[in-house]
Short mmCIF file of N, CA, C and O in Angstrom, two decimals:
data_model
loop_
_atom_site.label_atom_id
_atom_site.label_comp_id
_atom_site.label_asym_id
_atom_site.label_seq_id
_atom_site.Cartn_x
_atom_site.Cartn_y
_atom_site.Cartn_z
N GLU A 1 135.57 4.04 51.70
CA GLU A 1 134.46 3.63 50.85
C GLU A 1 133.20 3.62 51.68
O GLU A 1 132.99 2.74 52.50
N SER A 2 132.37 4.61 51.46
CA SER A 2 131.15 4.77 52.21
C SER A 2 129.94 4.50 51.32
O SER A 2 129.89 4.93 50.18
N PHE A 3 129.00 3.75 51.86
CA PHE A 3 127.75 3.46 51.17
C PHE A 3 126.64 4.01 52.06
O PHE A 3 126.43 3.50 53.16
N VAL A 4 125.92 5.03 51.62
CA VAL A 4 124.90 5.66 52.45
C VAL A 4 123.61 5.84 51.65
O VAL A 4 123.64 6.12 50.45
N GLY A 5 122.48 5.63 52.32
CA GLY A 5 121.22 5.78 51.62
C GLY A 5 120.02 5.68 52.54
O GLY A 5 120.14 5.77 53.76
N ILE A 6 118.88 5.46 51.93
CA ILE A 6 117.61 5.34 52.63
C ILE A 6 116.97 4.01 52.27
O ILE A 6 116.87 3.65 51.09
N ALA A 7 116.56 3.27 53.29
CA ALA A 7 115.81 2.02 53.10
C ALA A 7 114.32 2.31 53.29
O ALA A 7 113.95 3.18 54.08
N PHE A 8 113.49 1.58 52.56
CA PHE A 8 112.04 1.78 52.68
C PHE A 8 111.34 0.47 52.35
O PHE A 8 111.96 -0.48 51.89
N HIS A 9 110.04 0.43 52.61
CA HIS A 9 109.26 -0.81 52.48
C HIS A 9 109.89 -1.94 53.29
O HIS A 9 109.84 -3.10 52.90
N GLY A 10 110.47 -1.58 54.42
CA GLY A 10 111.17 -2.56 55.25
C GLY A 10 110.22 -3.44 56.03
O GLY A 10 109.34 -2.95 56.74
N MET A 11 110.43 -4.73 55.92
CA MET A 11 109.66 -5.70 56.69
C MET A 11 110.47 -6.16 57.91
O MET A 11 109.93 -6.40 58.96
N ARG A 12 111.76 -6.32 57.71
CA ARG A 12 112.72 -6.62 58.77
C ARG A 12 114.11 -6.32 58.20
O ARG A 12 114.22 -5.85 57.08
N ASP A 13 115.16 -6.62 58.95
CA ASP A 13 116.51 -6.27 58.53
C ASP A 13 116.93 -6.89 57.20
O ASP A 13 117.83 -6.40 56.55
N SER A 14 116.29 -7.96 56.80
CA SER A 14 116.71 -8.67 55.59
C SER A 14 115.74 -8.51 54.42
O SER A 14 115.97 -9.06 53.34
N ILE A 15 114.63 -7.78 54.59
CA ILE A 15 113.66 -7.59 53.52
C ILE A 15 113.31 -6.10 53.44
O ILE A 15 112.64 -5.56 54.33
N TYR A 16 113.77 -5.44 52.39
CA TYR A 16 113.55 -4.01 52.21
C TYR A 16 114.01 -3.59 50.82
O TYR A 16 114.64 -4.35 50.09
N GLU A 17 113.69 -2.35 50.47
CA GLU A 17 114.24 -1.70 49.28
C GLU A 17 115.13 -0.58 49.79
O GLU A 17 114.95 -0.08 50.90
N ALA A 18 116.07 -0.16 48.96
CA ALA A 18 116.91 0.97 49.33
C ALA A 18 117.42 1.67 48.08
O ALA A 18 117.61 1.05 47.04
N VAL A 19 117.62 2.96 48.22
CA VAL A 19 118.37 3.75 47.26
C VAL A 19 119.57 4.25 48.04
O VAL A 19 119.43 4.79 49.13
N TYR A 20 120.75 4.01 47.48
CA TYR A 20 121.95 4.41 48.20
C TYR A 20 123.00 4.97 47.25
O TYR A 20 122.90 4.84 46.04
N PHE A 21 123.99 5.59 47.86
CA PHE A 21 125.01 6.32 47.12
C PHE A 21 126.38 5.76 47.43
O PHE A 21 126.65 5.33 48.55
N ARG A 22 127.24 5.80 46.44
CA ARG A 22 128.64 5.44 46.57
C ARG A 22 129.45 6.70 46.28
O ARG A 22 129.90 6.92 45.15
N PRO A 23 129.62 7.56 47.29
CA PRO A 23 130.29 8.85 47.04
C PRO A 23 131.68 8.71 46.45
O PRO A 23 132.13 9.59 45.69
N PHE A 24 132.38 7.61 46.75
CA PHE A 24 133.72 7.43 46.19
C PHE A 24 133.69 7.25 44.67
O PHE A 24 134.71 7.33 44.02
N ASN A 25 132.50 7.03 44.09
CA ASN A 25 132.37 6.92 42.64
C ASN A 25 131.86 8.20 41.99
O ASN A 25 131.78 8.28 40.76
N PHE A 26 131.52 9.23 42.77
CA PHE A 26 130.97 10.46 42.20
C PHE A 26 131.88 11.07 41.13
O PHE A 26 131.41 11.55 40.12
N HIS A 27 133.19 11.06 41.36
CA HIS A 27 134.14 11.67 40.43
C HIS A 27 135.19 10.67 39.96
O HIS A 27 136.30 11.07 39.58
N ALA A 28 134.85 9.40 39.94
CA ALA A 28 135.82 8.39 39.51
C ALA A 28 136.26 8.66 38.07
O ALA A 28 135.47 9.05 37.22
N LYS A 29 137.54 8.45 37.82
CA LYS A 29 138.07 8.63 36.46
C LYS A 29 137.56 7.52 35.54
O LYS A 29 137.33 7.74 34.36
N ASP A 30 137.36 6.34 36.08
CA ASP A 30 136.85 5.20 35.31
C ASP A 30 135.34 5.41 35.06
O ASP A 30 134.56 5.49 36.01
N PRO A 31 134.91 5.51 33.80
CA PRO A 31 133.50 5.77 33.52
C PRO A 31 132.57 4.66 34.01
O PRO A 31 131.42 4.92 34.34
N ILE A 32 133.05 3.45 34.11
CA ILE A 32 132.21 2.34 34.63
C ILE A 32 131.95 2.56 36.11
O ILE A 32 130.82 2.41 36.57
N ARG A 33 132.97 2.91 36.87
CA ARG A 33 132.76 3.19 38.29
C ARG A 33 131.86 4.40 38.49
O ARG A 33 131.03 4.42 39.40
N ARG A 34 132.01 5.41 37.65
CA ARG A 34 131.18 6.61 37.77
C ARG A 34 129.70 6.26 37.59
O ARG A 34 128.84 6.88 38.20
N LYS A 35 129.39 5.25 36.76
CA LYS A 35 128.00 4.82 36.55
C LYS A 35 127.41 4.16 37.79
O LYS A 35 126.22 3.90 37.84
N HIS A 36 128.22 3.86 38.79
CA HIS A 36 127.75 3.20 40.00
C HIS A 36 127.64 4.19 41.17
O HIS A 36 127.85 3.82 42.32
N ALA A 37 127.28 5.42 40.90
CA ALA A 37 127.20 6.45 41.94
C ALA A 37 125.93 6.33 42.79
O ALA A 37 125.96 6.52 43.99
N VAL A 38 124.80 6.06 42.15
CA VAL A 38 123.53 5.89 42.87
C VAL A 38 122.93 4.56 42.44
O VAL A 38 122.96 4.22 41.25
N GLN A 39 122.42 3.79 43.41
CA GLN A 39 121.94 2.44 43.13
C GLN A 39 120.65 2.14 43.87
O GLN A 39 120.38 2.70 44.93
N TYR A 40 119.88 1.23 43.30
CA TYR A 40 118.65 0.72 43.90
C TYR A 40 118.84 -0.77 44.15
O TYR A 40 119.43 -1.48 43.33
N ILE A 41 118.31 -1.25 45.27
CA ILE A 41 118.26 -2.68 45.57
C ILE A 41 116.92 -3.01 46.19
O ILE A 41 116.24 -2.13 46.75
N ALA A 42 116.53 -4.27 46.10
CA ALA A 42 115.33 -4.80 46.75
C ALA A 42 115.69 -6.18 47.27
O ALA A 42 115.56 -7.17 46.56
N VAL A 43 116.20 -6.21 48.49
CA VAL A 43 116.71 -7.47 49.04
C VAL A 43 115.59 -8.25 49.74
O VAL A 43 114.63 -7.66 50.19
N PRO A 44 115.69 -9.56 49.74
CA PRO A 44 116.89 -10.35 49.47
C PRO A 44 117.07 -10.79 48.01
O PRO A 44 118.18 -11.09 47.61
N GLU A 45 116.02 -10.83 47.21
CA GLU A 45 116.14 -11.38 45.86
C GLU A 45 116.91 -10.50 44.88
O GLU A 45 117.52 -11.00 43.94
N ASN A 46 116.85 -9.21 45.05
CA ASN A 46 117.40 -8.29 44.05
C ASN A 46 118.48 -7.39 44.64
O ASN A 46 118.36 -6.17 44.63
N ASP A 47 119.55 -8.00 45.12
CA ASP A 47 120.69 -7.24 45.61
C ASP A 47 121.51 -6.77 44.42
O ASP A 47 121.32 -7.21 43.29
N TRP A 48 122.47 -5.86 44.67
CA TRP A 48 123.18 -5.21 43.56
C TRP A 48 123.91 -6.17 42.62
O TRP A 48 123.90 -5.92 41.40
N PRO A 49 124.55 -7.26 43.08
CA PRO A 49 125.25 -8.11 42.10
C PRO A 49 124.28 -8.73 41.07
O PRO A 49 124.57 -8.76 39.88
N TYR A 50 123.12 -9.16 41.55
CA TYR A 50 122.12 -9.74 40.65
C TYR A 50 121.60 -8.69 39.67
O TYR A 50 121.51 -8.94 38.46
N LEU A 51 121.25 -7.51 40.18
CA LEU A 51 120.72 -6.46 39.30
C LEU A 51 121.75 -5.99 38.29
O LEU A 51 121.43 -5.79 37.12
N ARG A 52 122.99 -5.82 38.72
CA ARG A 52 124.03 -5.35 37.80
C ARG A 52 124.29 -6.37 36.70
O ARG A 52 124.45 -6.01 35.54
N GLU A 53 124.32 -7.63 37.06
CA GLU A 53 124.60 -8.68 36.07
C GLU A 53 123.45 -8.87 35.09
O GLU A 53 123.66 -9.02 33.89
N ASN A 54 122.21 -8.85 35.59
CA ASN A 54 121.06 -9.16 34.76
C ASN A 54 120.37 -7.96 34.13
O ASN A 54 119.63 -8.11 33.16
N PHE A 55 120.60 -6.78 34.69
CA PHE A 55 119.98 -5.55 34.17
C PHE A 55 121.00 -4.41 34.17
O PHE A 55 120.84 -3.43 34.91
N PRO A 56 122.05 -4.51 33.38
CA PRO A 56 123.11 -3.49 33.41
C PRO A 56 122.55 -2.08 33.18
O PRO A 56 121.72 -1.88 32.30
N ASP A 57 122.97 -1.16 34.03
CA ASP A 57 122.64 0.26 33.94
C ASP A 57 121.17 0.60 34.19
O ASP A 57 120.76 1.75 34.05
N LYS A 58 120.34 -0.38 34.56
CA LYS A 58 118.93 -0.09 34.82
C LYS A 58 118.69 0.36 36.26
O LYS A 58 117.84 1.21 36.50
N TYR A 59 119.42 -0.20 37.21
CA TYR A 59 119.19 0.08 38.63
C TYR A 59 120.33 0.84 39.27
O TYR A 59 120.41 0.91 40.50
N GLU A 60 121.19 1.44 38.48
CA GLU A 60 122.27 2.29 38.97
C GLU A 60 122.59 3.31 37.91
O GLU A 60 122.33 3.10 36.73
N ALA A 61 123.15 4.45 38.36
CA ALA A 61 123.39 5.54 37.41
C ALA A 61 124.48 6.47 37.93
O ALA A 61 124.74 6.53 39.13
N PRO A 62 125.09 7.22 37.01
CA PRO A 62 126.01 8.28 37.43
C PRO A 62 125.20 9.50 37.88
O PRO A 62 124.00 9.58 37.64
N LEU A 63 125.85 10.44 38.51
CA LEU A 63 125.19 11.70 38.84
C LEU A 63 125.40 12.66 37.69
O LEU A 63 126.49 12.76 37.13
N SER A 64 124.34 13.37 37.32
CA SER A 64 124.43 14.29 36.18
C SER A 64 124.91 15.67 36.58
O SER A 64 125.22 16.49 35.72
N ILE A 65 124.96 15.95 37.89
CA ILE A 65 125.46 17.24 38.37
C ILE A 65 126.65 16.98 39.27
O ILE A 65 126.75 15.93 39.90
N PRO A 66 127.58 17.93 39.37
CA PRO A 66 128.73 17.72 40.25
C PRO A 66 128.31 17.73 41.72
O PRO A 66 127.57 18.61 42.15
N VAL A 67 128.78 16.75 42.46
CA VAL A 67 128.52 16.65 43.89
C VAL A 67 129.85 16.31 44.57
O VAL A 67 130.53 15.37 44.17
N ASP A 68 130.20 17.10 45.58
CA ASP A 68 131.43 16.85 46.33
C ASP A 68 131.21 15.64 47.23
O ASP A 68 130.36 15.68 48.12
N PRO A 69 131.96 14.56 47.03
CA PRO A 69 131.76 13.36 47.84
C PRO A 69 132.15 13.52 49.30
O PRO A 69 131.79 12.68 50.13
N ASN A 70 132.85 14.59 49.62
CA ASN A 70 133.27 14.83 51.00
C ASN A 70 132.41 15.87 51.70
O ASN A 70 132.73 16.29 52.81
N ASP A 71 131.34 16.29 51.07
CA ASP A 71 130.47 17.32 51.62
C ASP A 71 129.06 16.75 51.78
O ASP A 71 128.73 15.70 51.23
N TRP A 72 128.20 17.46 52.48
CA TRP A 72 126.81 17.08 52.60
C TRP A 72 126.15 17.20 51.23
O TRP A 72 126.48 18.10 50.46
N PHE A 73 125.21 16.32 50.95
CA PHE A 73 124.39 16.48 49.76
C PHE A 73 122.95 16.15 50.12
O PHE A 73 122.69 15.37 51.03
N HIS A 74 122.03 16.79 49.43
CA HIS A 74 120.60 16.64 49.72
C HIS A 74 120.01 15.59 48.78
O HIS A 74 120.27 15.61 47.58
N VAL A 75 119.21 14.72 49.33
CA VAL A 75 118.57 13.65 48.56
C VAL A 75 117.06 13.75 48.75
O VAL A 75 116.58 13.97 49.87
N LYS A 76 116.33 13.59 47.67
CA LYS A 76 114.87 13.52 47.73
C LYS A 76 114.45 12.27 46.96
O LYS A 76 114.82 12.11 45.79
N ILE A 77 113.72 11.39 47.62
CA ILE A 77 113.23 10.17 46.99
C ILE A 77 111.71 10.24 46.99
O ILE A 77 111.09 10.44 48.04
N ILE A 78 111.12 10.10 45.82
CA ILE A 78 109.66 10.10 45.69
C ILE A 78 109.24 8.68 45.32
O ILE A 78 109.66 8.14 44.29
N ILE A 79 108.42 8.10 46.18
CA ILE A 79 107.89 6.75 45.94
C ILE A 79 106.41 6.93 45.64
O ILE A 79 105.63 7.32 46.52
N HIS A 80 106.04 6.70 44.40
CA HIS A 80 104.65 6.87 43.97
C HIS A 80 104.19 5.58 43.31
O HIS A 80 104.71 5.22 42.24
N ASN A 81 103.25 4.92 43.97
CA ASN A 81 102.81 3.60 43.51
C ASN A 81 104.03 2.71 43.34
O ASN A 81 104.73 2.44 44.29
N ASN A 82 104.35 2.30 42.13
CA ASN A 82 105.47 1.39 41.87
C ASN A 82 106.71 2.13 41.36
O ASN A 82 107.71 1.51 41.06
N ASN A 83 106.64 3.45 41.25
CA ASN A 83 107.70 4.25 40.66
C ASN A 83 108.54 4.92 41.75
O ASN A 83 107.99 5.51 42.67
N ILE A 84 109.87 4.85 41.61
CA ILE A 84 110.78 5.45 42.58
C ILE A 84 111.70 6.41 41.83
O ILE A 84 112.41 6.00 40.90
N LYS A 85 111.66 7.69 42.22
CA LYS A 85 112.51 8.70 41.60
C LYS A 85 113.43 9.28 42.67
O LYS A 85 112.98 9.61 43.77
N THR A 86 114.70 9.43 42.32
CA THR A 86 115.69 9.96 43.25
C THR A 86 116.31 11.23 42.67
O THR A 86 116.79 11.22 41.53
N PHE A 87 116.30 12.30 43.47
CA PHE A 87 116.83 13.60 43.06
C PHE A 87 117.98 13.99 43.98
O PHE A 87 117.96 13.67 45.17
N ILE A 88 118.96 14.71 43.45
CA ILE A 88 120.12 15.13 44.22
C ILE A 88 120.26 16.66 44.17
O ILE A 88 120.18 17.25 43.09
N ASN A 89 120.48 17.26 45.33
CA ASN A 89 120.79 18.68 45.46
C ASN A 89 119.87 19.61 44.66
O ASN A 89 120.32 20.57 44.04
N GLY A 90 118.58 19.32 44.66
CA GLY A 90 117.61 20.18 44.00
C GLY A 90 117.58 20.10 42.49
O GLY A 90 116.85 20.85 41.85
N ASP A 91 118.35 19.20 41.91
CA ASP A 91 118.33 19.03 40.45
C ASP A 91 116.91 18.60 40.05
O ASP A 91 116.38 17.64 40.60
N PRO A 92 116.27 19.30 39.09
CA PRO A 92 114.92 18.91 38.68
C PRO A 92 114.87 17.60 37.90
O PRO A 92 113.81 17.01 37.75
N ASN A 93 116.02 17.16 37.41
CA ASN A 93 116.09 15.88 36.69
C ASN A 93 116.48 14.76 37.65
O ASN A 93 117.48 14.88 38.35
N PRO A 94 115.70 13.69 37.68
CA PRO A 94 116.04 12.59 38.58
C PRO A 94 117.39 11.97 38.25
O PRO A 94 117.73 11.79 37.08
N ALA A 95 118.15 11.64 39.29
CA ALA A 95 119.42 10.93 39.10
C ALA A 95 119.14 9.46 38.79
O ALA A 95 119.93 8.82 38.11
N LEU A 96 118.02 8.94 39.28
CA LEU A 96 117.67 7.54 39.07
C LEU A 96 116.16 7.41 39.10
O LEU A 96 115.50 7.97 39.97
N ILE A 97 115.61 6.68 38.12
CA ILE A 97 114.20 6.33 38.08
C ILE A 97 114.12 4.83 37.91
O ILE A 97 114.70 4.27 36.97
N VAL A 98 113.40 4.16 38.82
CA VAL A 98 113.23 2.71 38.72
C VAL A 98 111.81 2.33 39.10
O VAL A 98 111.11 3.09 39.77
N GLU A 99 111.41 1.15 38.66
CA GLU A 99 110.17 0.54 39.10
C GLU A 99 110.49 -0.37 40.26
O GLU A 99 111.48 -1.11 40.23
N SER A 100 109.68 -0.34 41.29
CA SER A 100 109.89 -1.16 42.48
C SER A 100 109.90 -2.64 42.13
O SER A 100 109.11 -3.11 41.33
N LEU A 101 110.81 -3.36 42.75
CA LEU A 101 110.89 -4.82 42.60
C LEU A 101 110.41 -5.52 43.87
O LEU A 101 110.64 -6.70 44.05
N HIS A 102 109.75 -4.78 44.73
CA HIS A 102 109.33 -5.28 46.03
C HIS A 102 107.80 -5.29 46.07
O HIS A 102 107.18 -4.30 45.72
N PRO A 103 107.17 -6.39 46.48
CA PRO A 103 105.71 -6.44 46.48
C PRO A 103 105.05 -5.62 47.59
O PRO A 103 103.88 -5.28 47.49
N ASN A 104 105.80 -5.26 48.62
CA ASN A 104 105.23 -4.56 49.76
C ASN A 104 105.11 -3.07 49.48
O ASN A 104 106.00 -2.47 48.90
N THR A 105 104.02 -2.47 49.90
CA THR A 105 103.86 -1.02 49.74
C THR A 105 103.87 -0.30 51.08
O THR A 105 103.80 0.91 51.12
N GLY A 106 103.97 -1.03 52.16
CA GLY A 106 104.05 -0.43 53.50
C GLY A 106 105.42 -0.70 54.07
O GLY A 106 106.38 -0.93 53.35
N GLY A 107 105.51 -0.69 55.38
CA GLY A 107 106.76 -1.03 56.03
C GLY A 107 107.51 0.16 56.57
O GLY A 107 107.03 1.29 56.55
N LYS A 108 108.68 -0.12 57.04
CA LYS A 108 109.52 0.88 57.72
C LYS A 108 110.38 1.66 56.73
O LYS A 108 110.70 1.18 55.66
N ILE A 109 110.78 2.86 57.17
CA ILE A 109 111.73 3.70 56.44
C ILE A 109 112.88 3.96 57.40
O ILE A 109 112.66 4.19 58.59
N GLY A 110 114.10 3.93 56.90
CA GLY A 110 115.22 4.18 57.78
C GLY A 110 116.49 4.55 57.05
O GLY A 110 116.57 4.48 55.82
N PHE A 111 117.48 4.94 57.83
CA PHE A 111 118.80 5.21 57.28
C PHE A 111 119.44 3.88 56.90
O PHE A 111 119.20 2.86 57.53
N TRP A 112 120.28 3.90 55.87
CA TRP A 112 120.92 2.68 55.40
C TRP A 112 122.40 2.96 55.16
O TRP A 112 122.76 3.97 54.53
N THR A 113 123.25 2.10 55.68
CA THR A 113 124.67 2.12 55.35
C THR A 113 125.06 0.69 55.01
O THR A 113 124.47 -0.26 55.52
N GLY A 114 126.02 0.54 54.16
CA GLY A 114 126.40 -0.80 53.74
C GLY A 114 127.88 -1.05 53.80
O GLY A 114 128.67 -0.13 53.95
N HIS A 115 128.22 -2.32 53.69
CA HIS A 115 129.61 -2.78 53.62
C HIS A 115 130.43 -2.25 54.80
O HIS A 115 131.52 -1.71 54.62
N LYS A 116 129.86 -2.36 55.98
CA LYS A 116 130.55 -1.95 57.21
C LYS A 116 130.99 -0.49 57.18
O LYS A 116 131.96 -0.10 57.80
N SER A 117 130.28 0.33 56.42
CA SER A 117 130.64 1.74 56.34
C SER A 117 129.78 2.54 57.32
O SER A 117 128.75 2.08 57.79
N ASP A 118 130.23 3.72 57.61
CA ASP A 118 129.42 4.62 58.41
C ASP A 118 128.93 5.73 57.50
O ASP A 118 129.33 5.84 56.35
N GLY A 119 128.02 6.50 57.99
CA GLY A 119 127.48 7.60 57.22
C GLY A 119 126.88 8.62 58.16
O GLY A 119 126.59 8.31 59.32
N TYR A 120 126.70 9.80 57.67
CA TYR A 120 126.13 10.87 58.47
C TYR A 120 124.85 11.34 57.80
O TYR A 120 124.80 11.52 56.58
N PHE A 121 123.82 11.53 58.60
CA PHE A 121 122.51 11.93 58.10
C PHE A 121 122.03 13.11 58.93
O PHE A 121 122.37 13.24 60.10
N SER A 122 121.21 13.95 58.31
CA SER A 122 120.69 15.11 59.02
C SER A 122 119.32 15.47 58.46
O SER A 122 119.09 15.38 57.25
N ASP A 123 118.45 15.88 59.33
CA ASP A 123 117.17 16.49 58.95
C ASP A 123 116.29 15.61 58.06
O ASP A 123 115.74 16.08 57.07
N LEU A 124 116.11 14.35 58.41
CA LEU A 124 115.23 13.46 57.64
C LEU A 124 113.80 13.94 57.75
O LEU A 124 113.30 14.22 58.85
N VAL A 125 113.13 14.08 56.61
CA VAL A 125 111.72 14.46 56.56
C VAL A 125 110.99 13.44 55.71
O VAL A 125 111.40 13.15 54.58
N ILE A 126 109.90 12.90 56.24
CA ILE A 126 109.07 11.94 55.50
C ILE A 126 107.68 12.56 55.38
O ILE A 126 107.08 12.96 56.37
N THR A 127 107.19 12.65 54.14
CA THR A 127 105.90 13.27 53.87
C THR A 127 105.05 12.33 53.03
O THR A 127 105.54 11.76 52.05
N ARG A 128 103.81 12.20 53.39
CA ARG A 128 102.87 11.41 52.58
C ARG A 128 101.92 12.40 51.90
O ARG A 128 101.34 13.26 52.53
N GLU A 129 101.82 12.26 50.57
CA GLU A 129 100.91 13.09 49.78
C GLU A 129 100.11 12.16 48.88
O GLU A 129 100.60 11.72 47.85
N GLY A 130 98.89 11.83 49.28
CA GLY A 130 98.07 10.90 48.51
C GLY A 130 98.73 9.54 48.44
O GLY A 130 99.02 8.93 49.47
N ASN A 131 99.00 9.06 47.23
CA ASN A 131 99.65 7.77 47.03
C ASN A 131 101.17 7.87 47.00
O ASN A 131 101.84 6.91 46.68
N SER A 132 101.70 9.05 47.30
CA SER A 132 103.15 9.25 47.23
C SER A 132 103.75 9.41 48.63
O SER A 132 103.12 9.93 49.53
N VAL A 133 104.99 8.95 48.74
CA VAL A 133 105.79 9.19 49.95
C VAL A 133 107.05 9.91 49.50
O VAL A 133 107.71 9.48 48.57
N LEU A 134 107.35 11.02 50.15
CA LEU A 134 108.57 11.78 49.87
C LEU A 134 109.51 11.61 51.05
O LEU A 134 109.10 11.81 52.20
N VAL A 135 110.74 11.23 50.77
CA VAL A 135 111.75 11.10 51.80
C VAL A 135 112.86 12.07 51.44
O VAL A 135 113.42 12.01 50.35
N GLU A 136 113.14 13.00 52.35
CA GLU A 136 114.19 13.98 52.10
C GLU A 136 115.13 14.01 53.29
O GLU A 136 114.74 13.89 54.41
#
């Protein structure tokens, strides 16, 4: 069970936003688990248990295109003002669109893994275009 993603608007290890993936749910037979393939969090106040319970299906989504959970996949996150869009493998349709729950607009960007899992990352590119930040 691997949890891998990108953290942003980081103030320190305990205050940040992240978009992350649960590859073990990409092809889950259970449709509820499949809906938990990509998730957004804004810790410490808005971690996944709170968001799932209070805003079902708003901050997590299934993938609309097939992605092999055992292979590399490309992620593009566009952060524009308060809007966060996440794209997978060049799909023009976002896998997840959310409004930021974090008041900070600056801070650190980094790799994120959760639940004592490891993950592999390659070729991180961060681009600023006007009021937008692209993380690929």
